[in-house]
Short mmCIF file of C-alpha atoms in Angstrom, two decimals:
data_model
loop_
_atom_site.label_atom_id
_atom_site.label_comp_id
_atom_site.label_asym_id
_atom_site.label_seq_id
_atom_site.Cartn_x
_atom_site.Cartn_y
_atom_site.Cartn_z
CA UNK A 1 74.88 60.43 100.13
CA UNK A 2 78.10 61.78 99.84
CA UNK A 3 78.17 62.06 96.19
CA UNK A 4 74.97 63.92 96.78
CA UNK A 5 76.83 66.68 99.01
CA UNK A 6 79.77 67.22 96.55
CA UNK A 7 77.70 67.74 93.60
CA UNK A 8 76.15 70.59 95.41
CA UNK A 9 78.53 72.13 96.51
CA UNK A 10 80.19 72.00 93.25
CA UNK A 11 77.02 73.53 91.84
CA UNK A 12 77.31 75.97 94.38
CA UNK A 13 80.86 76.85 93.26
CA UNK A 14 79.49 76.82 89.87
CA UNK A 15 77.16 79.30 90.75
CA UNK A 16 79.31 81.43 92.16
CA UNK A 17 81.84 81.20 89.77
CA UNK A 18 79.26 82.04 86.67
CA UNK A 19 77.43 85.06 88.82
CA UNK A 20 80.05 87.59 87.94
CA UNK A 21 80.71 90.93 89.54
CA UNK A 22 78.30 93.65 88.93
CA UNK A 23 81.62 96.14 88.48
CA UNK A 24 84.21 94.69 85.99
CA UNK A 25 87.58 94.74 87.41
CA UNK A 26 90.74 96.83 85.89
CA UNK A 27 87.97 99.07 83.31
CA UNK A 28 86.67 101.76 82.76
CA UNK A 29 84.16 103.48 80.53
CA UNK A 30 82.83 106.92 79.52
CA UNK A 31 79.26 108.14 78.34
CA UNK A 32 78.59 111.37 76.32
CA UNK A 33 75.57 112.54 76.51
CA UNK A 34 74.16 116.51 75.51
CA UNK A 35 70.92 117.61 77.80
CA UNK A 36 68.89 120.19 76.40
CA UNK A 37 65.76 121.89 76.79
CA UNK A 38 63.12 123.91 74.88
CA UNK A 39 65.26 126.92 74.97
CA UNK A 40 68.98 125.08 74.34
CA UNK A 41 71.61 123.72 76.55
CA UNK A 42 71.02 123.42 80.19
CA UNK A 43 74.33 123.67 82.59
CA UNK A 44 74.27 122.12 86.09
CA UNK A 45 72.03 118.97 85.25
CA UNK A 46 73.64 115.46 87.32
CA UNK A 47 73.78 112.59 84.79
CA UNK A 48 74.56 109.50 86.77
CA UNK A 49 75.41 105.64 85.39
CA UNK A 50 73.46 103.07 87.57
CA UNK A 51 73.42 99.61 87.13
CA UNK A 52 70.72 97.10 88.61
CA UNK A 53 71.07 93.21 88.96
CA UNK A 54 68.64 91.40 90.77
CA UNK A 55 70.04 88.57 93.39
CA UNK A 56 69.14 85.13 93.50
CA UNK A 57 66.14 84.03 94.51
CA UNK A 58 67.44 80.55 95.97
CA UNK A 59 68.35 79.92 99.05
CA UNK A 60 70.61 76.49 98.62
CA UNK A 61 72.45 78.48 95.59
CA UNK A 62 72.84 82.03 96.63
CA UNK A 63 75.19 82.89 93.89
CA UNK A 64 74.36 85.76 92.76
CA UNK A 65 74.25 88.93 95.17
CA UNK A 66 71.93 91.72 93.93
CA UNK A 67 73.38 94.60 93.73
CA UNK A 68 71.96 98.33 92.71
CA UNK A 69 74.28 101.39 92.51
CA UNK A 70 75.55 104.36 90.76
CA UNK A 71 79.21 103.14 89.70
CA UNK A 72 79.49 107.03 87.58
CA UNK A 73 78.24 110.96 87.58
CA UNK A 74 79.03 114.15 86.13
CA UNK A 75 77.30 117.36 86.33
CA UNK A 76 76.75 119.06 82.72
CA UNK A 77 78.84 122.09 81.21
CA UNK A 78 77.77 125.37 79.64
CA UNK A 79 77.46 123.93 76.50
CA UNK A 80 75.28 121.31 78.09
CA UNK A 81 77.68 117.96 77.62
CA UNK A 82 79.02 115.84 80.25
CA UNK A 83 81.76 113.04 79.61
CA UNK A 84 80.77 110.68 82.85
CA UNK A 85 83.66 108.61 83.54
CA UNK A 86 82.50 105.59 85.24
CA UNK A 87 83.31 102.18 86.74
CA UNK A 88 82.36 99.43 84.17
CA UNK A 89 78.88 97.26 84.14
CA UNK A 90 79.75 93.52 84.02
CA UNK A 91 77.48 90.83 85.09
CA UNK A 92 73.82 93.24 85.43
CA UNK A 93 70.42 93.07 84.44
CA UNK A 94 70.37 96.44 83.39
CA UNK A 95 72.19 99.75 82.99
CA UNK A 96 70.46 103.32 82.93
CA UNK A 97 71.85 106.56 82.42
CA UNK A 98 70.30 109.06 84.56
CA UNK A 99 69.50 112.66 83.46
CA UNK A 100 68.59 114.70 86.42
CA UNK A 101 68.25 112.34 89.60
CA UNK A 102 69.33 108.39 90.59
CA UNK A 103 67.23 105.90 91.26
CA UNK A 104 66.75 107.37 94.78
CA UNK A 105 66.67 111.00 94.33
CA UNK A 106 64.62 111.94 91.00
CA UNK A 107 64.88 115.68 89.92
CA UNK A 108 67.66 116.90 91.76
CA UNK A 109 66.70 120.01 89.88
CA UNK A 110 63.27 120.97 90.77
CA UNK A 111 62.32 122.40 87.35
CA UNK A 112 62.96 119.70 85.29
CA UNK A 113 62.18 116.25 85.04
CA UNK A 114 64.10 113.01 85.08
CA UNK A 115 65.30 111.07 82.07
CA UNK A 116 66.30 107.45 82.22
CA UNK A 117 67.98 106.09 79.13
CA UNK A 118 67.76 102.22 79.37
CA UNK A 119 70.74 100.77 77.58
CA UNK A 120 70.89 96.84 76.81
CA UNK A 121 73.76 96.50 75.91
CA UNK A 122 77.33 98.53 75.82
CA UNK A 123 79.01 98.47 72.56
CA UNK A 124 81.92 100.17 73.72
CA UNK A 125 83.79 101.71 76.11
CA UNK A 126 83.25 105.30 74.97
CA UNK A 127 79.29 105.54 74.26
CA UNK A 128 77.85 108.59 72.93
CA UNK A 129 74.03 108.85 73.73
CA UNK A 130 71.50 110.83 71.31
CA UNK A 131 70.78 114.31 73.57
CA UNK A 132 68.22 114.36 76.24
CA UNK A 133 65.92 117.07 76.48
CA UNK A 134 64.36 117.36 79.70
CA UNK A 135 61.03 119.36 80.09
CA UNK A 136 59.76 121.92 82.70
CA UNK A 137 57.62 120.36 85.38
CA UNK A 138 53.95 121.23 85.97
CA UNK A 139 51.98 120.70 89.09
CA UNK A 140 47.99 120.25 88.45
CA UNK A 141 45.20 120.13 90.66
CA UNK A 142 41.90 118.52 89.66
CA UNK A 143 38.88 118.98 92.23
CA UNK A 144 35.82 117.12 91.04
CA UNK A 145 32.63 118.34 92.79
CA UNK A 146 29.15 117.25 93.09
CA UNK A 147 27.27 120.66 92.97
CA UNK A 148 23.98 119.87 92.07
CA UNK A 149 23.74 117.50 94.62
CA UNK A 150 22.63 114.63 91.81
CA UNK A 151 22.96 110.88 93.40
CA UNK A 152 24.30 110.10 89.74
CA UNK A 153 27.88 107.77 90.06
CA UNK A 154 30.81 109.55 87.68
CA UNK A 155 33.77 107.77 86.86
CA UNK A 156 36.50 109.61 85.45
CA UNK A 157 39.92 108.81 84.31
CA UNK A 158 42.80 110.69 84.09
CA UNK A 159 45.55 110.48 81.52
CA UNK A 160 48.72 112.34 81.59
CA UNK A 161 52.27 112.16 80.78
CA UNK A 162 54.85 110.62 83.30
CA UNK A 163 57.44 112.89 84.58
CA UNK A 164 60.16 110.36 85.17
CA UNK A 165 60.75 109.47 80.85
CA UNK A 166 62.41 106.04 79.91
CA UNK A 167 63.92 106.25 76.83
CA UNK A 168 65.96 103.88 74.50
CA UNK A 169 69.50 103.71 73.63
CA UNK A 170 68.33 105.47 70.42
CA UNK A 171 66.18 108.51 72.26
CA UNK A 172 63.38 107.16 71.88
CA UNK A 173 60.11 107.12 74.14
CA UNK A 174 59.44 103.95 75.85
CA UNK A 175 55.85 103.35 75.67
CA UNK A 176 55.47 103.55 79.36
CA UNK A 177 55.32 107.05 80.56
CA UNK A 178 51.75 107.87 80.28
CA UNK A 179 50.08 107.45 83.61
CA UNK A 180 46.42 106.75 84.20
CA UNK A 181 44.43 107.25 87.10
CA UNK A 182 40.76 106.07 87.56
CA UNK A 183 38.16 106.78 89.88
CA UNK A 184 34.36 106.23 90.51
CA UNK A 185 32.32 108.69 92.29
CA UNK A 186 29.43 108.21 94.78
CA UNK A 187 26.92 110.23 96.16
CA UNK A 188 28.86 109.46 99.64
CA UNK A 189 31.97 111.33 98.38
CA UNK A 190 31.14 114.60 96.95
CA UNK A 191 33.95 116.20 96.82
CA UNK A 192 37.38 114.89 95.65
CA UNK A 193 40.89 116.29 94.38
CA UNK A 194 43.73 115.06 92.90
CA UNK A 195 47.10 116.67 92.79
CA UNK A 196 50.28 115.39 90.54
CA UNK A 197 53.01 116.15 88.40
CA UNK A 198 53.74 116.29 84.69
CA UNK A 199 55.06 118.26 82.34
CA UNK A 200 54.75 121.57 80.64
CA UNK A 201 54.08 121.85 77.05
CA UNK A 202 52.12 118.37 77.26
CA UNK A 203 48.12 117.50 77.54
CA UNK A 204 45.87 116.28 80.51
CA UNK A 205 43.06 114.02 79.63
CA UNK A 206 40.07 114.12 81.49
CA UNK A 207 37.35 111.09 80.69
CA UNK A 208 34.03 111.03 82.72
CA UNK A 209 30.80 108.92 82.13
CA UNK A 210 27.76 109.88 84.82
CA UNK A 211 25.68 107.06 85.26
CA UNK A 212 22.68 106.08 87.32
CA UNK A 213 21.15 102.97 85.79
CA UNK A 214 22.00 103.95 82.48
CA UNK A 215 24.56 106.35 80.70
CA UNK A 216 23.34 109.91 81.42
CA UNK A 217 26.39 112.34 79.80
CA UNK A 218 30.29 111.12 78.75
CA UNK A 219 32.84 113.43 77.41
CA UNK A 220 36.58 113.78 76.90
CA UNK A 221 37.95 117.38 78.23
CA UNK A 222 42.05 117.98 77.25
CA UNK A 223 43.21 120.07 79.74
CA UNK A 224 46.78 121.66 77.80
CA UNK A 225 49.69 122.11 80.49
CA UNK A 226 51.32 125.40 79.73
CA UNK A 227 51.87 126.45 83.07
CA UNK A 228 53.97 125.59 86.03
CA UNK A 229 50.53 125.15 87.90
CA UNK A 230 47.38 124.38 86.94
CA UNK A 231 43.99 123.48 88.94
CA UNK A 232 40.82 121.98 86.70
CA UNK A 233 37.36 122.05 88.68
CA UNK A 234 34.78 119.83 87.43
CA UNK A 235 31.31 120.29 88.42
CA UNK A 236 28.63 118.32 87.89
CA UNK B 1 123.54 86.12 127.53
CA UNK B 2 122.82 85.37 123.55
CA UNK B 3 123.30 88.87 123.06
CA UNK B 4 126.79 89.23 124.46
CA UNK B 5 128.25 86.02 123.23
CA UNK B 6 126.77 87.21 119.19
CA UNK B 7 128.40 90.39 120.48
CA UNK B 8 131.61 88.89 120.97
CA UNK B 9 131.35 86.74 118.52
CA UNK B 10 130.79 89.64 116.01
CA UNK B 11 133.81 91.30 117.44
CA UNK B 12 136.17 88.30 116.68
CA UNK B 13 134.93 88.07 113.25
CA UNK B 14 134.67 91.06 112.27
CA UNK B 15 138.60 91.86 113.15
CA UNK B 16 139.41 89.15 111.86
CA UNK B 17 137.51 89.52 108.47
CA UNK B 18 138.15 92.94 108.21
CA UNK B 19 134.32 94.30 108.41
CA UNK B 20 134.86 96.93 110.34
CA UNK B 21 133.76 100.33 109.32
CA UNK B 22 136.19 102.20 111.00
CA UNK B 23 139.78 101.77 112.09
CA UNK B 24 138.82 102.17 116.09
CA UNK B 25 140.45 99.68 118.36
CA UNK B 26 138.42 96.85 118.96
CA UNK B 27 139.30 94.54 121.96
CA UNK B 28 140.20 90.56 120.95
CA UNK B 29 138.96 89.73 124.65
CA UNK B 30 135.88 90.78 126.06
CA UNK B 31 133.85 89.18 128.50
CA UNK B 32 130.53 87.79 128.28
CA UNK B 33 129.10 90.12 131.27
CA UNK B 34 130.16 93.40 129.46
CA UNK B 35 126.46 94.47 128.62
CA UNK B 36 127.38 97.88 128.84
CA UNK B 37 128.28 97.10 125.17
CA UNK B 38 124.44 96.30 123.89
CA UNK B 39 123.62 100.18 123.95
CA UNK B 40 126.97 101.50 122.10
CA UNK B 41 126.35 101.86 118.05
CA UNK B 42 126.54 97.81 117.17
CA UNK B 43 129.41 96.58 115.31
CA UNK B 44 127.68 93.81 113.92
CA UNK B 45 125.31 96.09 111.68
CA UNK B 46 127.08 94.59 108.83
CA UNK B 47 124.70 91.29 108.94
CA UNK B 48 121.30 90.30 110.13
CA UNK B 49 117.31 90.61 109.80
CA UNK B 50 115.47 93.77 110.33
CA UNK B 51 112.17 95.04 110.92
CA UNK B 52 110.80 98.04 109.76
CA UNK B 53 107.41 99.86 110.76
CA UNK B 54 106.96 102.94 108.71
CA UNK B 55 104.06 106.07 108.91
CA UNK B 56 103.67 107.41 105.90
CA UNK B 57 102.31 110.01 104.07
CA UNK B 58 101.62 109.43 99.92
CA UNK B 59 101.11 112.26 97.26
CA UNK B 60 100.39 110.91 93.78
CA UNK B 61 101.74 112.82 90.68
CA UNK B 62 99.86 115.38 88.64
CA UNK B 63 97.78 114.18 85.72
CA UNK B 64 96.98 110.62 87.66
CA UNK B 65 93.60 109.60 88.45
CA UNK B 66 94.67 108.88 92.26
CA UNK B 67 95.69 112.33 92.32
CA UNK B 68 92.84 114.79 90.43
CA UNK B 69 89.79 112.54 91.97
CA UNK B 70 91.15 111.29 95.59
CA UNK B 71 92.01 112.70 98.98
CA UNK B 72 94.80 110.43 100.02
CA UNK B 73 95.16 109.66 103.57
CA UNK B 74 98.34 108.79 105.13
CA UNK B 75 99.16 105.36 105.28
CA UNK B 76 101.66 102.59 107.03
CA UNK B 77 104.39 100.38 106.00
CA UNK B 78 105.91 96.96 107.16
CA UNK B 79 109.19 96.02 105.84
CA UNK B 80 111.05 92.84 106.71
CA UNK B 81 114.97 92.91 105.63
CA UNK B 82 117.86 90.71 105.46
CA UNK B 83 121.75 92.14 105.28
CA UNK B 84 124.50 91.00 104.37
CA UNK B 85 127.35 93.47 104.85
CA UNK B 86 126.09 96.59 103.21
CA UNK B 87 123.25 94.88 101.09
CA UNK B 88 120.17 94.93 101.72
CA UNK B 89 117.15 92.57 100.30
CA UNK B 90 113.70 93.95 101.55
CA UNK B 91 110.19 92.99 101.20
CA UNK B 92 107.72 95.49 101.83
CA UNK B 93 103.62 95.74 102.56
CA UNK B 94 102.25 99.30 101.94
CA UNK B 95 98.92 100.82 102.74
CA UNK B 96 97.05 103.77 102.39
CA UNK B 97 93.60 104.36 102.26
CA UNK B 98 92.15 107.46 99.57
CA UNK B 99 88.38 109.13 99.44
CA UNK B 100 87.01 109.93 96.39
CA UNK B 101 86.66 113.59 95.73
CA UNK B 102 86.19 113.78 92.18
CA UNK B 103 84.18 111.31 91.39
CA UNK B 104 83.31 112.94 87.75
CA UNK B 105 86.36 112.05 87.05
CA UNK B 106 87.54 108.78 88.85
CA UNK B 107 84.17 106.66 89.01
CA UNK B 108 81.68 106.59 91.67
CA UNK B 109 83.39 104.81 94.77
CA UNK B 110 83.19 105.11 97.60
CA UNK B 111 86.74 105.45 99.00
CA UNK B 112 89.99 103.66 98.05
CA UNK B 113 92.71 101.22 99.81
CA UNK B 114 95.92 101.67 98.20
CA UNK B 115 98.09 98.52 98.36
CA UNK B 116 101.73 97.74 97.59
CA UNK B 117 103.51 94.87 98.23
CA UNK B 118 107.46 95.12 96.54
CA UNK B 119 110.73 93.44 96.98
CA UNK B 120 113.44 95.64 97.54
CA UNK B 121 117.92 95.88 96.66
CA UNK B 122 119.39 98.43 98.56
CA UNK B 123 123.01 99.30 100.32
CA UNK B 124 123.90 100.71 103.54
CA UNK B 125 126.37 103.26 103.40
CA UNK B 126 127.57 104.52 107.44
CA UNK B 127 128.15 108.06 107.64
CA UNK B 128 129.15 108.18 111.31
CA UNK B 129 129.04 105.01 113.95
CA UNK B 130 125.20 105.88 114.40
CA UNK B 131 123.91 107.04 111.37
CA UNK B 132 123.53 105.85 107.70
CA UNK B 133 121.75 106.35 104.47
CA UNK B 134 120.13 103.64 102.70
CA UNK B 135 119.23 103.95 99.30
CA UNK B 136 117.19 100.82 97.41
CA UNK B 137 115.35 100.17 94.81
CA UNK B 138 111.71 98.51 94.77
CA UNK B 139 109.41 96.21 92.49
CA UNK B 140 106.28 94.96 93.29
CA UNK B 141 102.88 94.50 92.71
CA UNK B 142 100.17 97.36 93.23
CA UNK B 143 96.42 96.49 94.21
CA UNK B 144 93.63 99.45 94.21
CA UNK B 145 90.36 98.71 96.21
CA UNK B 146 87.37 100.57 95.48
CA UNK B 147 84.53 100.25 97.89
CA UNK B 148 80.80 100.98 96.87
CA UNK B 149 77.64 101.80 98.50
CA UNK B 150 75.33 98.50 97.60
CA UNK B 151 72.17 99.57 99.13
CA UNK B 152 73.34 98.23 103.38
CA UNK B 153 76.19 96.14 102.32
CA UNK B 154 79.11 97.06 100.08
CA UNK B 155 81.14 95.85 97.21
CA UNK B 156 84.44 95.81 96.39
CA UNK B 157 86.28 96.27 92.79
CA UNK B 158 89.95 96.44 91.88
CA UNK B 159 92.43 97.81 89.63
CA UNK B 160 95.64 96.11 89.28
CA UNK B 161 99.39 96.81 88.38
CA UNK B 162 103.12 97.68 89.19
CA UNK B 163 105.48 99.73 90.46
CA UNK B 164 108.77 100.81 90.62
CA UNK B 165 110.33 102.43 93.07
CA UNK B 166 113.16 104.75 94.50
CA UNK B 167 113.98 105.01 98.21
CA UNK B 168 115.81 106.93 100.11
CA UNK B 169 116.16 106.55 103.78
CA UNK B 170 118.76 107.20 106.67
CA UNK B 171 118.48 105.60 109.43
CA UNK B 172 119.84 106.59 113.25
CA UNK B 173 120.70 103.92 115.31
CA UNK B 174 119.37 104.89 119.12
CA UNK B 175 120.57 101.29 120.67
CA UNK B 176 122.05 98.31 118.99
CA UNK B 177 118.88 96.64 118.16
CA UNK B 178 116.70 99.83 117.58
CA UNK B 179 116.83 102.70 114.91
CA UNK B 180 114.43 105.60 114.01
CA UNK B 181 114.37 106.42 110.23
CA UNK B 182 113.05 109.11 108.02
CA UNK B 183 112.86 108.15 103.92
CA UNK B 184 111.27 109.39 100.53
CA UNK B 185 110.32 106.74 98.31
CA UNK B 186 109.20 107.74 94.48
CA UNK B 187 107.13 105.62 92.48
CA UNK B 188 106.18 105.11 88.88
CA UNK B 189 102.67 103.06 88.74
CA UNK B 190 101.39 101.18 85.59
CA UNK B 191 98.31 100.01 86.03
CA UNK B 192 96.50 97.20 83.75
CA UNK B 193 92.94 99.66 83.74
CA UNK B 194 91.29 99.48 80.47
CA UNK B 195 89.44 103.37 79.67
CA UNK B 196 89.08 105.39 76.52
CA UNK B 197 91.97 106.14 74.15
CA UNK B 198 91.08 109.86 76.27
CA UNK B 199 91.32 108.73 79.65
CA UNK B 200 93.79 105.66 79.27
CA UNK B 201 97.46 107.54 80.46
CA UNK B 202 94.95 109.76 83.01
CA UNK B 203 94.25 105.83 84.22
CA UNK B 204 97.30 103.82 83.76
CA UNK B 205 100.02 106.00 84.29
CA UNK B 206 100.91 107.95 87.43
CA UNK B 207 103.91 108.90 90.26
CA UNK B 208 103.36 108.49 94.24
CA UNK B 209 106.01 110.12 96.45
CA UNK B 210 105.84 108.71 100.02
CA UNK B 211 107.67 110.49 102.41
CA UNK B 212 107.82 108.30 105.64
CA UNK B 213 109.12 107.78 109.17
CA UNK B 214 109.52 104.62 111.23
CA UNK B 215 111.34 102.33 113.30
CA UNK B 216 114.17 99.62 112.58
CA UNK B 217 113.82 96.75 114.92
CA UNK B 218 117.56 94.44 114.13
CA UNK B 219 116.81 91.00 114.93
CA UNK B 220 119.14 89.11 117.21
CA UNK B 221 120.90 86.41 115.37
CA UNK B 222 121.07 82.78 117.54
CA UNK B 223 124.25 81.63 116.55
CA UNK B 224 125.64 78.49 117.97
CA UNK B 225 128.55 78.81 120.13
CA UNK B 226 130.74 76.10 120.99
CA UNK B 227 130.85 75.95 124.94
CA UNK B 228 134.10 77.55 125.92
CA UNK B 229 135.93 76.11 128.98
CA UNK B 230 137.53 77.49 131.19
CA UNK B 231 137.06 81.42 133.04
CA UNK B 232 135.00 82.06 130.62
CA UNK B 233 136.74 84.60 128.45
CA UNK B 234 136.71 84.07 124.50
CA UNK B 235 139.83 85.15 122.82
CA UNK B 236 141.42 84.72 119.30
CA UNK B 237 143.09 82.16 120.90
CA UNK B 238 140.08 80.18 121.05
CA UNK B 239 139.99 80.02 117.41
CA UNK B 240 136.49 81.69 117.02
#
């Protein structure tokens, strides 16, 4: 029994000892990164380094503490570059560099949006990231309404792009930013509106089917973003 | 009553040793109920353990990442000393605590704890009966804590290194067992932080000035004194 209790803690100790800190001791890094927009370099934009890990699960070896945190920042020049000098990553499931926001405050500027740039892995201690452009934010309104008082169901489905953009340590899109939103309408709900955010220069799918036992109309309708607001009634 | 006989005792030494600072006369017989004695300037400075609690108040250099991206708040000192005649042999604990300001430049923390903990040679050189400048020199080891926001809880992250260190500090003695003092201390840092070829001097590299204040607490010494019979007077002729 007692060879039972000093193998765990030893595993415990083990545990501990392989967790790691989140922050490295005695290091520090810096990340160079240009943020742009349509028009050229945009001053003023927060870039911020936050790193993630998640904690352990078990309770009988709690060695590893989560831990979630911005360890660096820097605000952008005129020409639109920041140098962030930061604290260094060590033991973390993941690292993002933050155009524009932190994981708790996305768009600190209200035009644009927020760009996360996932990086896997740091290859050294002075990282230069491909440039960020950040777009101008839209707000759209879509009110679907049941004028001709048909007890016909419509489902629709929305499709536009994400806001917050994840991109690679090369710049490139992550496949995840689209968001979709579905909905099926009844005669009980004639009326109904949804309001969101995306981004200029970008398009807004609509998809509806109207039904009663059998398909009566479907369509597509792209809706083009090109405004800071933009409302799309659908009547039916 | 330990107090006057180390008094005395220091007395008959001292005179006979030739210790003695200054060329005043210095009775050979003194008895053990002269306390008036304990609040003159003590003659027995030239020996002992000391106590020092220092307030202080740190600047770092130009160009030094504890100095462009921190506020630095004052901090406080503990030195423990040992001398014999005029030299000194110190260890000191220093703390000050540092919020980041800059954090574009020095890493997201939270705030700082500054920590030194040196050894230290110095000498004692008496001016007058009461007052004396004592210059030393310091090594030791130099600890940085950064604290960071971790969602309720917080974490902790170091930077380590060295120092070296000037001092400069008089002292006033105010009873025979208590001094105030006032002292600069300059310090070159190296710490071991690893940072872009940019940023690595900006990191590693640095000055501290402390300017400081404190107290000097002289510890008694307990030496053993063979009983003396008799009235009760100690004279050379009791071969102490």
């Amino acid at each position: 029994m007692k060879g039972i209790e000093i193998v765990m803690v030893c595993m415990c100790l083990l545990a501990i000892n392989c967790s790691g800190d989140p922050i490295l001791n005695n290091k520090r890094i810096a990340i160079n990164v240009d943020v742009l927009d349509a028009s050229g370099a945009v001053e003023g934009i927060e870039v911020n380094v936050e790193i993630f890990r998640r904690g352990s699960v078990s309770t009988i070896f709690p060695g590893v503490s989560s831990f979630r945190g911005v360890i660096g920042t820097g605000i952008t020049d005129e020409t639109g570059n920041v140098r962030v000098l930061s604290f260094a990553p060590g033991n973390v499931d993941s690292v993002a560099v933050i155009v524009n926001g932190d994981g708790d405050d996305i768009g600190v500027n209200s035009n644009y949006n927020t760009v996360f740039t996932v990086l896997s892995s740091l290859l050294s201690d002075d990282v230069n990231l491909p440039a960020v452009t950040l777009s101008e934010l839209a707000n759209f309104n879509i009110r679907v309404e049941n004028s001709s008082g048909t007890t016909d169901t419509l489902s629709f489905q929305l499709d536009y792009e994400n806001p917050i953009q994840f991109v690679d340590s090369d710049g490139d899109l992550e496949e995840l930013n689209n968001i979709e939103i579905s909905e099926t309408q009844t005669i009980e709900d004639p009326r109904f509106e949804i309001t969101a955010e995306s981004l200029q220069g970008t398009t807004l799918t609509f998809t509806y089917e109207l039904r009663n036992e059998m398909l009566v109309e479907s369509n597509i309708v792209e809706i083009p973003i090109d405004t800071q607001n933009i409302t799309y009634v659908f009547e039916y | 009553m330990y107090l006057n006989i180390r008094f005395l005792i220091f007395l008959l030494l001292g005179t006979k040793t030739g210790y003695t600072q200054t060329s005043r006369q210095i009775d050979t017989t003194a008895t053990i109920l002269d306390t008036k004695r304990l609040n003159q300037p003590s003659d027995h400075r030239d020996y002992g353990t000391y106590f020092e609690f220092n307030y202080l108040w740190p600047v770092a250099g130009d160009d030094y990442f504890l100095k462009e991206g921190y506020k630095i708040d004052s901090g406080i000192g503990v030195t423990i000393g040992t001398s014999l005649h005029n030299i000194t042999l110190q260890g000191e604990v220093r703390v000050a605590t540092g919020q980041v300001t800059r954090p574009e430049l020095v890493g997201n923390a939270l705030s700082s704890t500054i920590n030194r903990y040196s050894v230290g040679l110095g000498y004692v050189f008496y001016i007058t009966d009461r007052f004396a400048i004592h210059p030393s020199i310091h090594y030791g080891g130099l600890v940085i804590r950064h604290t960071f926001e971790n969602g309720s809880s917080r974490n902790k992250v170091r930077d380590d290194g060295y120092f070296i260190g000037i001092k400069a500090q008089v002292n006033y003695e105010l009873l025979s067992w208590l001094s105030i003092t006032a002292g600069i201390q300059q310090n070159i840092d190296r710490l071991a932080i690893e940072a872009p070829v940019e940023e690595d001097d900006f990191f590693s590299n640095g000055t501290f000035f402390t300017p400081s204040v404190g107290l000097h607490f002289r510890i008694p010494r307990r030496n053993k004194i063979p009983s003396a019979p008799g009235d009760g007077i100690f004279s050379r002729r009791d071969g102490l």
